Amino acid sequence: MGTRRRPLPRSFWYSVGIAVLFNSLFLALVLIKPGTKHQFVVADDMGQALGWLLATLFCFVGFEKLRQGRHTRSNTIPSIPMAQQWVPILLALGIFCQFIGQVIYTYYDMHGWPPFPSWADAGYLSTFPFLLLGILLLPSRPLSGATRSRLLLDGFIIMTAVVTFSWYFILGPTMLQGYESSFAEVVGSTYPFFDLVLIYFMLLLWFRSSDPLLQPTVRLLLLGLTIVVITDSIYAYLTLQNIYANGLQDVGWPVGYMLIGLAAQCISLARDQQNILSRTVPVEGEPASQDAAFDAPLGKHSFLPYAFIPAVIVLSAYTWRTGGNGVLVQGVYLGGMVLIGLLLLRQFFAIRETTFYNKELRSTQEELHHKNQALSAANKRLEEQAAQVAAAYEQQVRLNELKDQFLLNVNHELRTPLTAIYGYLELLREYHGQLDTTMQTNLLNQAVHGCEELQHLVNNVLDTIRGDIAEKAPVFDFFSVAAIASGVIDLFEPQKRLDYTIRLDIPDTLTVRADKQYVQRILLNLLSNAFKYSPKHSPVIIRAQLRDFFDAQGDHESQVCICVQDAGLGIPPSEIPLLFGKFVRLKRDLVGSVRGTGLGLYINKQLVEAMGGSIWVESSGIAGQGSRFYFTLHSAPLIAINEAWKVPMAQDMVVPLVNTNLVPIGEQEAIVRSNESA
């Protein structure tokens, strides 16, 4: 948002109105030329004096505005530096000196032809120091060394061109005019010299002023000084030609100095607009790099020095063609040569400055490239983090769904043994004393079996939640695979064994080194799943054989591979990768009649890996072809075979039946093991 400019105060518009009215009347005076020639000359002189007096009053109004603002300024707005507050007074003193000189000159005109030099010249010449000091005290921004050198060189080029013209038309003829005394010659040469210095200071002001709030002040001041210098030059030229007479050119002095007085009032206006002069409070909306932008080698100021070159070339050609005073012509040639040298020097600085800015541009581009790379990397990290957050959110949603499904499954699994236990105990209570001992024992055994099944189910859930399934180190022993498999089969109800064709394909001498309780629990879970997902009277086969395996280092090891095969519905290959996860169930079982907690295979995996083996499944997902679950155990050395036959009978095993299921969730690509079947 740009700076909102305040409307100009009434005092400024009153001053503008007075200036327009006065200069209109003065212009009418010089055009009409009333009265005699002497009366017109006196009236012209008095009109100029009155114009300078009004311009002085304009400057004092500006100073008064600054003084009032100094007492009413808010504490949040920094004050204008004291030196800059004296600018209106210095301008007023300079114009007032011009007024004093004009009053003296009018007095001489009223009493005859004015002498030269005179006290009027003292007043006129005293104007320039005050004006120059006022211009110097105007606020300007700090410049870099390269920019200062460039501006200084541009100023010299312009001044060389102006001095060349002034030498040929004004300064040179003035010095060669031949005054009555040396003092008169010095005074006569001082006027064009001060005008040249004033032009140089105007160039400095034009180059160094970039504050937008000071532009009204700078423009009015430059316009006023330009009119004054042009009027002085016209006066000097006409005087040298002995053709000067009071007339239209005299309007330039009051117009120029009144514009300077209005410029003094605009300084207080700039202070009111957020006090840009102090340079301590940035204007809202202005970029912080404003000064740096002005330091650029290209811009409106860069072409100004070249504008004077064609004029000097034309003047040099004119003097060469027409000749004239040798001193004046030589001065023009000298000015042209100096100008050419300065232009060559400026080109050298321009090339060096362009090289510097090219390096800065490349450095900026490299920095921008690095920042873009860093930004791209940051964006990539943000995208990855966003993807991780989205994945975590989806996983959390899925876990919530699994939790709800798990609670439903566990509820069903807990109710099943509880219902059986309640039924057996209810029969015992209802027919107490009517049942024989054998029947009572059978009912009690069934109730105890249900309690053991319930306890095992609860332990599975608790172990899974706590993550301590295989927390205790397994107790390794040597035992026969065939014997332990037969014992596990005997743990199932007789009716269950009659409903399926159970076949063992295990060599009697095949022994393993493992934890008996772990192996029993694994086989119980696998057989329970096989019975649960296979149609009745279908075969359930338990195979085991010795295989050679190679680890990642290429070391050979013989292991026993045990396989439990069924002829059930099978497992879709797309769901195999997540099959051994926690609380995982097949999609078809989420709405089917087969219940389960989704913990059996997860527990098996933990137990097998605790004994140093591995477990996997092979299935095509085609109904009737079933599934084959494999797990490996360390084989026992031959010397331990005799010990392996000392396996307890099934009735001595304290491993209750586990009614668990294992199924994966989610849509995943199948990874089917290609091991040959057992």
XYZ file of C-alpha atoms in Angstrom:
678
model
C 0.000 0.000 0.000
C 1.471 3.351 -1.072
C 1.862 6.435 1.046
C -1.349 8.404 1.379
C -0.564 12.028 0.608
C -2.073 14.774 2.686
C -3.782 17.672 0.913
C -1.719 20.836 0.542
C -2.362 23.387 3.330
C -4.293 26.564 2.676
C -1.235 28.724 3.315
C 0.483 27.092 0.336
C -2.453 27.769 -1.966
C -2.690 31.341 -0.675
C 0.991 31.781 -1.556
C 0.423 30.276 -4.999
C -2.482 32.648 -5.559
C -0.438 35.664 -4.484
C 2.450 34.610 -6.745
C 0.180 34.117 -9.767
C -1.585 37.441 -9.175
C 1.627 39.414 -8.659
C 3.453 37.964 -11.650
C 0.412 38.477 -13.847
C 0.327 42.159 -12.873
C 4.096 42.460 -13.288
C 3.912 40.811 -16.714
C 1.220 43.283 -17.714
C 3.463 46.098 -16.491
C 6.464 45.094 -18.614
C 4.258 44.496 -21.623
C 2.354 47.781 -21.389
C 5.326 49.891 -20.215
C 3.252 52.767 -18.849
C 4.614 56.282 -18.323
C 7.952 57.593 -19.418
C 10.995 55.413 -19.885
C 12.469 56.520 -16.576
C 9.169 55.916 -14.769
C 8.882 52.445 -16.337
C 12.451 51.549 -15.333
C 11.796 52.605 -11.735
C 8.478 50.739 -11.708
C 10.204 47.652 -13.142
C 12.914 47.808 -10.479
C 10.362 48.258 -7.707
C 8.278 45.398 -9.065
C 11.289 43.086 -8.971
C 12.078 44.199 -5.427
C 8.486 43.566 -4.339
C 8.573 40.101 -5.938
C 11.734 39.200 -4.016
C 10.164 40.484 -0.797
C 7.116 38.252 -1.340
C 9.408 35.279 -2.059
C 11.216 36.008 1.220
C 7.886 35.984 3.068
C 7.001 32.631 1.419
C 10.199 31.154 2.860
C 9.413 32.497 6.342
C 5.944 30.887 6.140
C 7.652 27.545 5.439
C 9.990 28.031 8.393
C 7.048 28.876 10.663
C 5.291 25.678 9.589
C 8.371 23.670 10.495
C 8.653 25.443 13.848
C 5.006 24.750 14.685
C 5.400 21.123 13.683
C 8.436 20.785 15.954
C 6.258 21.626 18.978
C 3.218 19.537 17.986
C 4.934 16.461 16.548
C 3.985 13.087 17.994
C 6.612 11.225 19.959
C 6.272 8.308 17.549
C 7.512 10.462 14.638
C 11.207 11.349 14.751
C 12.097 15.017 14.399
C 13.770 16.617 11.410
C 17.527 17.143 11.890
C 18.260 20.658 13.130
C 20.447 21.530 10.107
C 17.635 20.744 7.689
C 15.175 22.882 9.653
C 17.239 25.944 8.682
C 16.809 25.378 4.934
C 13.806 27.789 4.618
C 15.693 30.473 6.615
C 18.793 30.138 4.411
C 16.685 30.394 1.269
C 14.884 33.405 2.769
C 18.197 35.119 3.613
C 19.486 34.529 0.094
C 16.362 36.001 -1.501
C 16.354 38.870 1.011
C 19.934 39.731 -0.019
C 18.657 39.902 -3.580
C 15.882 42.214 -2.337
C 18.417 44.496 -0.572
C 20.567 44.653 -3.683
C 17.532 45.485 -5.808
C 16.459 48.249 -3.415
C 19.939 49.808 -3.687
C 19.908 49.361 -7.460
C 16.465 51.034 -7.640
C 17.790 53.933 -5.616
C 20.637 54.357 -8.133
C 18.178 54.143 -11.036
C 15.992 56.815 -9.473
C 18.983 59.194 -9.203
C 20.692 58.441 -12.487
C 22.682 55.608 -14.075
C 23.837 53.026 -11.429
C 27.617 52.645 -11.030
C 29.479 49.302 -11.464
C 30.542 47.852 -9.185
C 28.320 49.187 -6.398
C 26.773 48.206 -3.086
C 23.916 46.687 -5.060
C 26.385 44.055 -6.375
C 27.273 43.200 -2.765
C 23.622 42.379 -2.121
C 23.208 40.420 -5.352
C 26.363 38.344 -4.866
C 25.487 37.648 -1.215
C 22.493 35.702 -2.488
C 24.516 32.778 -3.844
C 26.232 31.518 -0.634
C 22.892 31.284 1.189
C 21.209 29.512 -1.739
C 24.084 27.040 -2.121
C 24.149 26.289 1.616
C 20.384 25.751 1.627
C 20.682 23.274 -1.258
C 23.476 21.384 0.512
C 21.407 21.028 3.703
C 18.477 19.472 1.880
C 18.191 15.774 2.819
C 19.836 13.316 0.476
C 20.303 9.586 0.632
C 23.669 7.869 1.146
C 25.245 6.554 -2.038
C 27.698 3.779 -2.727
C 31.237 4.664 -3.737
C 30.705 3.605 -7.352
C 27.506 5.625 -7.621
C 29.141 8.719 -6.107
C 31.982 8.451 -8.617
C 29.553 8.078 -11.499
C 27.422 11.031 -10.406
C 30.504 13.189 -9.846
C 31.787 12.335 -13.310
C 28.370 13.037 -14.855
C 28.340 16.400 -13.099
C 31.790 17.246 -14.486
C 30.677 16.324 -18.006
C 27.616 18.542 -17.796
C 29.566 21.360 -16.165
C 32.271 21.130 -18.847
C 29.644 21.517 -21.542
C 27.969 24.416 -19.698
C 31.308 26.156 -18.992
C 32.255 25.781 -22.658
C 29.073 27.546 -23.714
C 29.393 30.116 -20.938
C 33.010 30.810 -21.896
C 32.139 31.534 -25.483
C 28.980 33.556 -24.904
C 29.201 35.040 -21.373
C 32.176 34.249 -19.145
C 34.893 34.771 -21.750
C 33.466 37.983 -23.194
C 32.907 39.290 -19.680
C 36.533 38.718 -18.728
C 37.748 40.181 -22.029
C 35.411 43.158 -21.958
C 37.939 45.478 -20.469
C 36.635 46.934 -17.230
C 37.843 50.178 -15.742
C 39.516 48.348 -12.845
C 40.588 44.866 -11.857
C 38.025 44.892 -9.063
C 35.264 45.569 -11.585
C 36.555 42.708 -13.734
C 36.488 40.319 -10.747
C 32.968 41.395 -9.788
C 31.762 41.108 -13.376
C 33.215 37.589 -13.699
C 31.754 36.497 -10.369
C 28.153 36.519 -11.631
C 28.578 33.881 -14.379
C 30.926 31.924 -12.113
C 28.293 31.742 -9.354
C 25.696 30.762 -11.945
C 27.920 27.864 -13.021
C 28.391 26.768 -9.416
C 24.649 27.031 -8.915
C 24.089 24.809 -11.958
C 26.451 22.212 -10.503
C 24.617 22.213 -7.169
C 21.347 21.860 -9.045
C 22.742 18.755 -10.743
C 23.761 17.312 -7.380
C 20.276 17.956 -6.051
C 18.722 16.331 -9.108
C 20.935 13.262 -8.908
C 20.891 12.682 -5.151
C 17.248 13.321 -4.294
C 15.098 10.193 -4.524
C 12.572 10.535 -1.688
C 9.077 10.579 -3.203
C 7.764 12.923 -0.496
C 10.489 15.470 -1.302
C 9.781 15.518 -5.025
C 7.489 18.622 -4.847
C 10.229 20.524 -3.003
C 12.972 19.417 -5.385
C 10.969 20.094 -8.531
C 9.887 23.579 -7.452
C 13.412 24.416 -6.314
C 15.012 23.169 -9.535
C 12.431 24.969 -11.661
C 12.954 28.224 -9.766
C 16.761 28.017 -9.914
C 16.668 27.121 -13.611
C 14.545 30.193 -14.362
C 16.910 32.367 -12.297
C 20.027 31.040 -14.084
C 18.435 31.455 -17.518
C 17.383 35.019 -16.654
C 20.894 35.809 -15.372
C 22.392 34.418 -18.574
C 20.043 36.467 -20.771
C 20.850 39.578 -18.759
C 24.605 38.958 -19.013
C 24.451 38.337 -22.761
C 22.326 41.408 -23.465
C 24.620 43.520 -21.293
C 27.696 42.319 -23.176
C 25.989 43.239 -26.432
C 25.019 46.642 -24.988
C 21.375 46.007 -25.886
C 19.934 45.363 -22.430
C 16.775 47.249 -21.510
C 14.143 46.658 -18.847
C 11.493 44.428 -20.307
C 9.994 40.953 -20.541
C 13.131 39.117 -19.352
C 12.846 40.846 -15.964
C 9.776 38.719 -15.133
C 12.064 35.681 -14.748
C 13.629 36.844 -11.489
C 10.454 37.234 -9.368
C 8.939 34.084 -10.894
C 12.069 32.034 -10.147
C 12.532 33.267 -6.590
C 8.825 32.863 -5.760
C 9.062 29.227 -6.883
C 11.993 28.853 -4.473
C 9.796 30.323 -1.703
C 7.018 27.820 -2.498
C 9.607 25.019 -2.408
C 10.530 26.111 1.132
C 6.890 25.634 2.170
C 6.811 22.119 0.666
C 9.537 21.022 3.103
C 7.053 21.241 5.973
C 4.543 19.303 3.867
C 7.067 16.482 3.454
C 7.559 16.471 7.241
C 3.817 16.138 7.771
C 3.730 13.107 5.482
C 5.382 10.677 7.888
C 8.547 12.795 8.140
C 10.472 11.135 5.366
C 13.288 13.652 5.848
C 14.545 11.989 9.003
C 15.376 8.767 7.188
C 14.678 6.834 10.371
C 11.046 5.894 9.754
C 10.494 4.098 6.427
C 7.473 5.095 4.400
C 4.864 2.385 4.407
C 4.754 0.593 1.095
C 8.161 1.821 -0.077
C 10.618 -1.032 -0.635
C 13.626 -1.211 1.594
C 15.849 -1.472 -1.442
C 14.782 1.870 -2.912
C 18.280 3.333 -2.665
C 19.799 0.238 -4.165
C 17.422 0.468 -7.095
C 18.539 4.054 -7.729
C 22.162 2.937 -7.682
C 21.557 0.888 -10.815
C 23.718 1.938 -13.759
C 20.715 2.522 -16.002
C 17.995 5.078 -15.471
C 16.761 8.553 -16.275
C 19.958 10.193 -14.923
C 22.369 8.121 -17.014
C 21.499 9.744 -20.338
C 21.536 13.360 -19.131
C 25.315 13.927 -19.653
C 25.054 12.800 -23.284
C 22.368 15.391 -24.016
C 24.978 18.205 -23.987
C 27.453 16.533 -26.345
C 25.664 17.401 -29.622
C 25.459 21.071 -28.555
C 29.213 21.204 -27.844
C 29.935 19.527 -31.185
C 27.777 22.084 -32.992
C 29.490 24.950 -31.115
C 32.946 23.578 -31.971
C 32.009 23.287 -35.640
C 30.588 26.795 -35.595
C 33.737 28.331 -34.082
C 35.972 26.386 -36.476
C 33.959 27.616 -39.446
C 33.493 31.245 -38.394
C 36.653 31.856 -36.394
C 36.412 34.854 -34.060
C 38.329 35.795 -30.967
C 41.234 33.370 -30.658
C 40.983 33.121 -26.878
C 37.298 32.257 -27.020
C 37.803 29.712 -29.814
C 40.691 28.044 -28.013
C 38.528 27.859 -24.897
C 35.828 26.056 -26.889
C 38.373 23.599 -28.303
C 39.821 23.019 -24.849
C 36.340 22.399 -23.440
C 35.630 19.920 -26.254
C 38.840 17.978 -25.592
C 38.186 17.889 -21.860
C 34.655 16.686 -22.590
C 35.973 13.879 -24.825
C 38.396 12.802 -22.096
C 35.643 12.786 -19.493
C 33.404 10.740 -21.801
C 36.140 8.143 -22.298
C 36.670 8.011 -18.551
C 32.948 7.625 -18.038
C 32.852 4.721 -20.491
C 35.658 3.077 -18.551
C 33.705 3.440 -15.313
C 30.532 2.279 -17.076
C 32.267 -0.894 -18.296
C 33.711 -1.562 -14.852
C 30.364 -0.890 -13.219
C 28.575 -3.130 -15.719
C 31.077 -5.900 -14.987
C 30.473 -5.456 -11.273
C 26.708 -5.631 -11.685
C 27.041 -8.680 -13.935
C 29.014 -10.412 -11.199
C 26.421 -9.353 -8.662
C 23.696 -10.648 -10.964
C 25.432 -13.999 -11.370
C 25.954 -14.209 -7.631
C 22.301 -13.383 -7.072
C 21.260 -15.975 -9.637
C 23.429 -18.618 -7.977
C 22.033 -17.704 -4.590
C 18.530 -17.832 -6.019
C 19.316 -21.214 -7.572
C 20.543 -22.573 -4.231
C 17.484 -21.181 -2.494
C 15.245 -22.743 -5.131
C 16.982 -26.069 -4.599
C 16.561 -25.737 -0.848
C 12.936 -24.790 -1.378
C 12.408 -27.781 -3.662
C 14.010 -30.055 -1.084
C 11.838 -28.532 1.633
C 8.756 -28.996 -0.549
C 9.755 -32.590 -1.178
C 10.179 -33.173 2.546
C 6.818 -31.554 3.178
C 5.228 -33.785 0.552
C 6.847 -36.834 2.124
C 5.703 -35.753 5.564
C 2.222 -35.095 4.216
C 2.210 -38.558 2.644
C 3.411 -40.050 5.934
C 0.721 -38.179 7.840
C -1.902 -39.354 5.349
C -0.618 -42.927 5.592
C -0.568 -42.712 9.381
C -4.096 -41.343 9.337
C -5.294 -44.143 7.071
C -3.492 -46.659 9.251
C -5.108 -45.189 12.341
C -8.526 -45.376 10.713
C -7.852 -48.972 9.723
C -6.630 -49.786 13.221
C -9.833 -48.360 14.656
C -11.807 -50.572 12.297
C -9.668 -53.543 13.295
C -10.173 -52.739 16.951
C -13.929 -52.732 16.520
C -13.803 -55.966 14.523
C -11.435 -57.501 17.064
C -13.785 -56.690 19.926
C -16.616 -58.363 18.045
C -14.461 -61.418 17.328
C -13.154 -61.705 20.877
C -16.654 -61.301 22.208
C -17.787 -64.240 20.082
C -14.730 -66.342 20.905
C -15.162 -65.764 24.642
C -18.858 -66.516 24.572
C -18.354 -69.884 22.805
C -16.390 -71.667 25.582
C -18.383 -69.864 28.267
C -21.619 -71.167 26.764
C -20.250 -74.713 26.665
C -19.003 -74.511 30.256
C -22.317 -73.081 31.412
C -24.187 -75.885 29.611
C -22.134 -78.686 31.153
C -22.386 -77.231 34.651
C -26.139 -76.632 34.237
C -26.598 -80.306 33.296
C -24.663 -81.398 36.374
C -26.788 -79.184 38.624
C -30.096 -80.172 37.065
C -29.428 -83.917 37.106
C -27.451 -84.011 40.306
C -27.689 -87.493 41.843
C -29.282 -88.924 38.717
C -26.151 -89.348 36.600
C -23.706 -92.162 37.001
C -20.091 -91.520 37.837
C -18.862 -91.967 34.262
C -21.299 -89.385 32.886
C -20.499 -86.896 35.633
C -16.782 -87.323 35.000
C -17.289 -86.788 31.263
C -19.312 -83.597 31.842
C -16.739 -82.275 34.291
C -13.910 -83.040 31.849
C -15.769 -81.155 29.128
C -16.268 -78.174 31.454
C -12.593 -78.226 32.453
C -11.609 -78.436 28.769
C -13.760 -75.376 28.064
C -12.126 -73.506 30.957
C -8.693 -74.363 29.627
C -9.699 -73.223 26.137
C -11.045 -69.960 27.571
C -7.897 -69.419 29.626
C -5.696 -70.048 26.604
C -7.711 -67.605 24.507
C -7.426 -64.888 27.139
C -3.682 -65.534 27.483
C -3.250 -65.208 23.718
C -4.982 -61.846 23.713
C -3.082 -60.551 26.733
C 0.270 -61.810 25.447
C -0.325 -60.155 22.089
C -1.295 -56.832 23.625
C 1.670 -56.849 26.011
C 4.015 -58.067 23.268
C 5.551 -60.788 25.496
C 4.568 -63.912 23.539
C 8.172 -65.016 23.198
C 9.568 -62.819 25.937
C 10.893 -65.795 27.883
C 13.687 -67.741 26.266
C 12.490 -71.079 24.861
C 13.490 -74.245 26.701
C 15.189 -76.388 24.063
C 14.917 -80.167 24.169
C 15.294 -83.103 21.778
C 12.080 -84.880 20.782
C 10.461 -86.793 17.948
C 8.311 -84.806 15.526
C 5.980 -87.762 14.846
C 5.370 -88.347 18.534
C 4.598 -84.726 19.349
C 2.301 -84.395 16.298
C 0.356 -87.505 17.354
C 0.023 -86.109 20.845
C -1.382 -82.817 19.545
C -3.956 -84.660 17.389
C -5.133 -86.599 20.438
C -5.905 -83.295 22.183
C -8.839 -82.656 19.841
C -12.258 -84.145 20.569
C -12.881 -87.646 19.166
C -15.717 -86.311 16.999
C -13.367 -83.758 15.465
C -10.926 -86.499 14.593
C -13.728 -88.512 13.010
C -14.978 -85.581 10.887
C -11.642 -85.239 9.040
C -9.157 -87.615 7.458
C -6.008 -86.879 9.434
C -2.813 -88.323 8.018
C 0.740 -88.200 9.345
C 3.627 -88.364 6.882
C 6.567 -88.062 9.266
C 9.547 -90.434 9.601
C 9.692 -91.983 13.062
C 13.380 -91.144 13.434
C 12.999 -87.434 12.589
C 13.921 -85.421 15.670
C 14.224 -81.712 16.394
C 15.834 -79.424 18.928
C 13.065 -77.060 20.065
C 10.721 -76.075 22.881
C 8.010 -78.736 23.278
C 5.381 -76.310 24.554
C 6.054 -73.928 21.659
C 5.770 -76.705 19.036
C 2.572 -78.026 20.595
C 1.048 -74.556 20.559
C 2.062 -74.007 16.928
C 0.590 -77.323 15.753
C -2.585 -76.726 17.766
C -3.146 -73.379 16.045
C -2.431 -74.748 12.566
C -4.633 -77.831 12.988
C -7.413 -75.723 14.516
C -7.368 -73.466 11.448
C -7.266 -76.477 9.118
C -10.382 -77.976 10.743
C -12.113 -74.599 10.835
C -11.663 -73.724 7.150
C -11.880 -77.231 5.589
C -15.076 -79.070 4.668
C -15.855 -82.202 6.670
C -14.329 -85.489 5.556
C -11.577 -83.615 3.705
C -7.965 -84.624 4.315
C -5.683 -82.813 6.753
C -2.055 -83.874 6.302
C 0.931 -83.268 8.572
C 4.276 -83.758 6.834
C 7.851 -83.344 8.052
C 11.220 -83.995 6.452
C 14.840 -83.001 6.769
C 15.955 -80.226 4.391
C 19.173 -78.398 3.707
C 19.060 -74.594 4.007
C 21.659 -71.921 3.340
C 21.763 -68.702 5.304
C 22.714 -65.242 3.982
C 26.424 -65.973 4.495
C 26.146 -69.181 2.486
C 26.568 -71.456 5.503
C 24.893 -74.833 5.218
C 22.432 -76.025 7.865
C 20.039 -78.971 8.059
C 16.586 -78.137 9.391
C 13.341 -79.987 9.825
C 10.515 -78.547 7.712
C 7.020 -79.293 9.052
C 3.940 -78.715 6.857
C 0.235 -78.682 7.747
C -1.872 -79.052 4.592
C -5.643 -78.787 4.250
C -8.159 -78.904 1.383
C -10.179 -75.848 2.362
C -11.027 -72.590 0.636
C -7.420 -71.451 0.422
C -6.039 -67.960 0.921
C -6.167 -65.278 -1.803
C -2.566 -64.514 -2.893
C -3.225 -60.775 -2.520
C -3.844 -61.249 1.210
C -0.885 -63.522 1.966
C 1.699 -60.764 2.732
C -0.255 -59.583 5.802
C -1.331 -63.023 6.952
C 0.995 -63.183 9.960
C 0.077 -59.736 11.249
C -1.632 -58.912 14.517
C -5.466 -59.127 14.549
C -5.499 -59.920 10.823
C -8.490 -61.648 9.260
C -9.415 -62.517 5.714
C -11.917 -60.206 4.041
C -14.341 -63.025 3.397
C -14.346 -63.940 7.094
C -15.291 -60.437 8.248
C -18.884 -61.134 7.198
C -18.760 -64.940 7.221
C -19.723 -67.508 9.821
C -16.136 -68.445 10.721
C -15.045 -66.508 13.763
C -11.609 -65.856 15.196
C -9.372 -63.323 16.900
C -6.769 -63.058 14.138
C -3.977 -63.959 16.580
C -3.138 -67.600 15.851
C -0.694 -67.136 13.003
C 0.755 -64.008 14.607
C 1.540 -66.049 17.736
C 2.946 -68.905 15.628
C 5.326 -66.537 13.866
C 6.608 -65.163 17.182
C 7.145 -68.668 18.593
C 8.871 -70.045 15.484
C 11.230 -67.087 15.219
C 12.003 -67.354 18.948
C 13.301 -70.885 18.245
C 15.385 -69.675 15.277
C 13.088 -70.939 12.533
C 10.851 -69.406 9.911
C 7.207 -69.796 8.899
C 5.353 -69.165 5.621
C 2.303 -70.237 3.654
C 1.618 -71.375 0.098
C -1.855 -71.112 -1.384
C -3.441 -70.438 -4.771
C -6.647 -69.105 -3.252
C -8.705 -71.676 -5.186
C -11.368 -73.471 -3.179
C -10.577 -77.164 -2.715
C -6.833 -76.758 -3.191
C -6.457 -75.474 0.348
C -3.309 -74.076 1.939
C 0.076 -75.361 3.068
C 1.654 -73.830 6.173
C 5.381 -74.485 6.648
C 7.674 -73.839 9.575
C 11.241 -74.934 10.219
C 13.020 -76.147 13.355
C 16.602 -77.058 14.132
C 17.296 -80.750 13.589
C 18.670 -82.801 16.475
C 22.068 -84.544 16.261
C 21.993 -88.341 15.894
C 23.256 -88.912 19.421
C 20.070 -87.338 20.760
C 17.675 -89.594 18.859
C 17.247 -92.078 21.710
C 16.408 -89.246 24.089
C 13.899 -87.888 21.605
C 11.699 -90.962 21.909
C 10.999 -90.139 25.513
C 7.986 -88.029 24.618
C 5.046 -87.872 27.065
C 1.715 -89.218 25.983
C -1.048 -86.932 24.882
C -2.880 -87.136 28.181
C 0.241 -85.832 29.944
C 0.412 -82.648 27.806
C -0.994 -79.551 29.452
C -1.701 -77.641 26.197
C -5.366 -76.725 25.748
C -7.013 -76.412 22.364
C -6.664 -72.988 20.743
C -9.531 -71.692 18.623
C -7.773 -68.908 16.700
C -7.708 -67.671 13.149
C -5.125 -65.845 11.093
C -6.022 -63.647 8.196
C -4.635 -60.450 6.645
C -6.277 -57.124 6.005
C -5.804 -54.680 3.188
C -5.177 -54.966 -0.490
C -1.586 -56.111 -0.948
C 0.202 -57.863 -3.740
C 0.770 -61.516 -3.004
C 4.179 -62.854 -2.249
C 3.846 -66.608 -2.549
C 6.680 -68.783 -1.402
C 7.873 -71.128 -4.137
C 9.357 -73.810 -1.917
C 8.612 -77.289 -3.039
C 5.844 -78.991 -1.096
C 6.742 -81.309 1.727
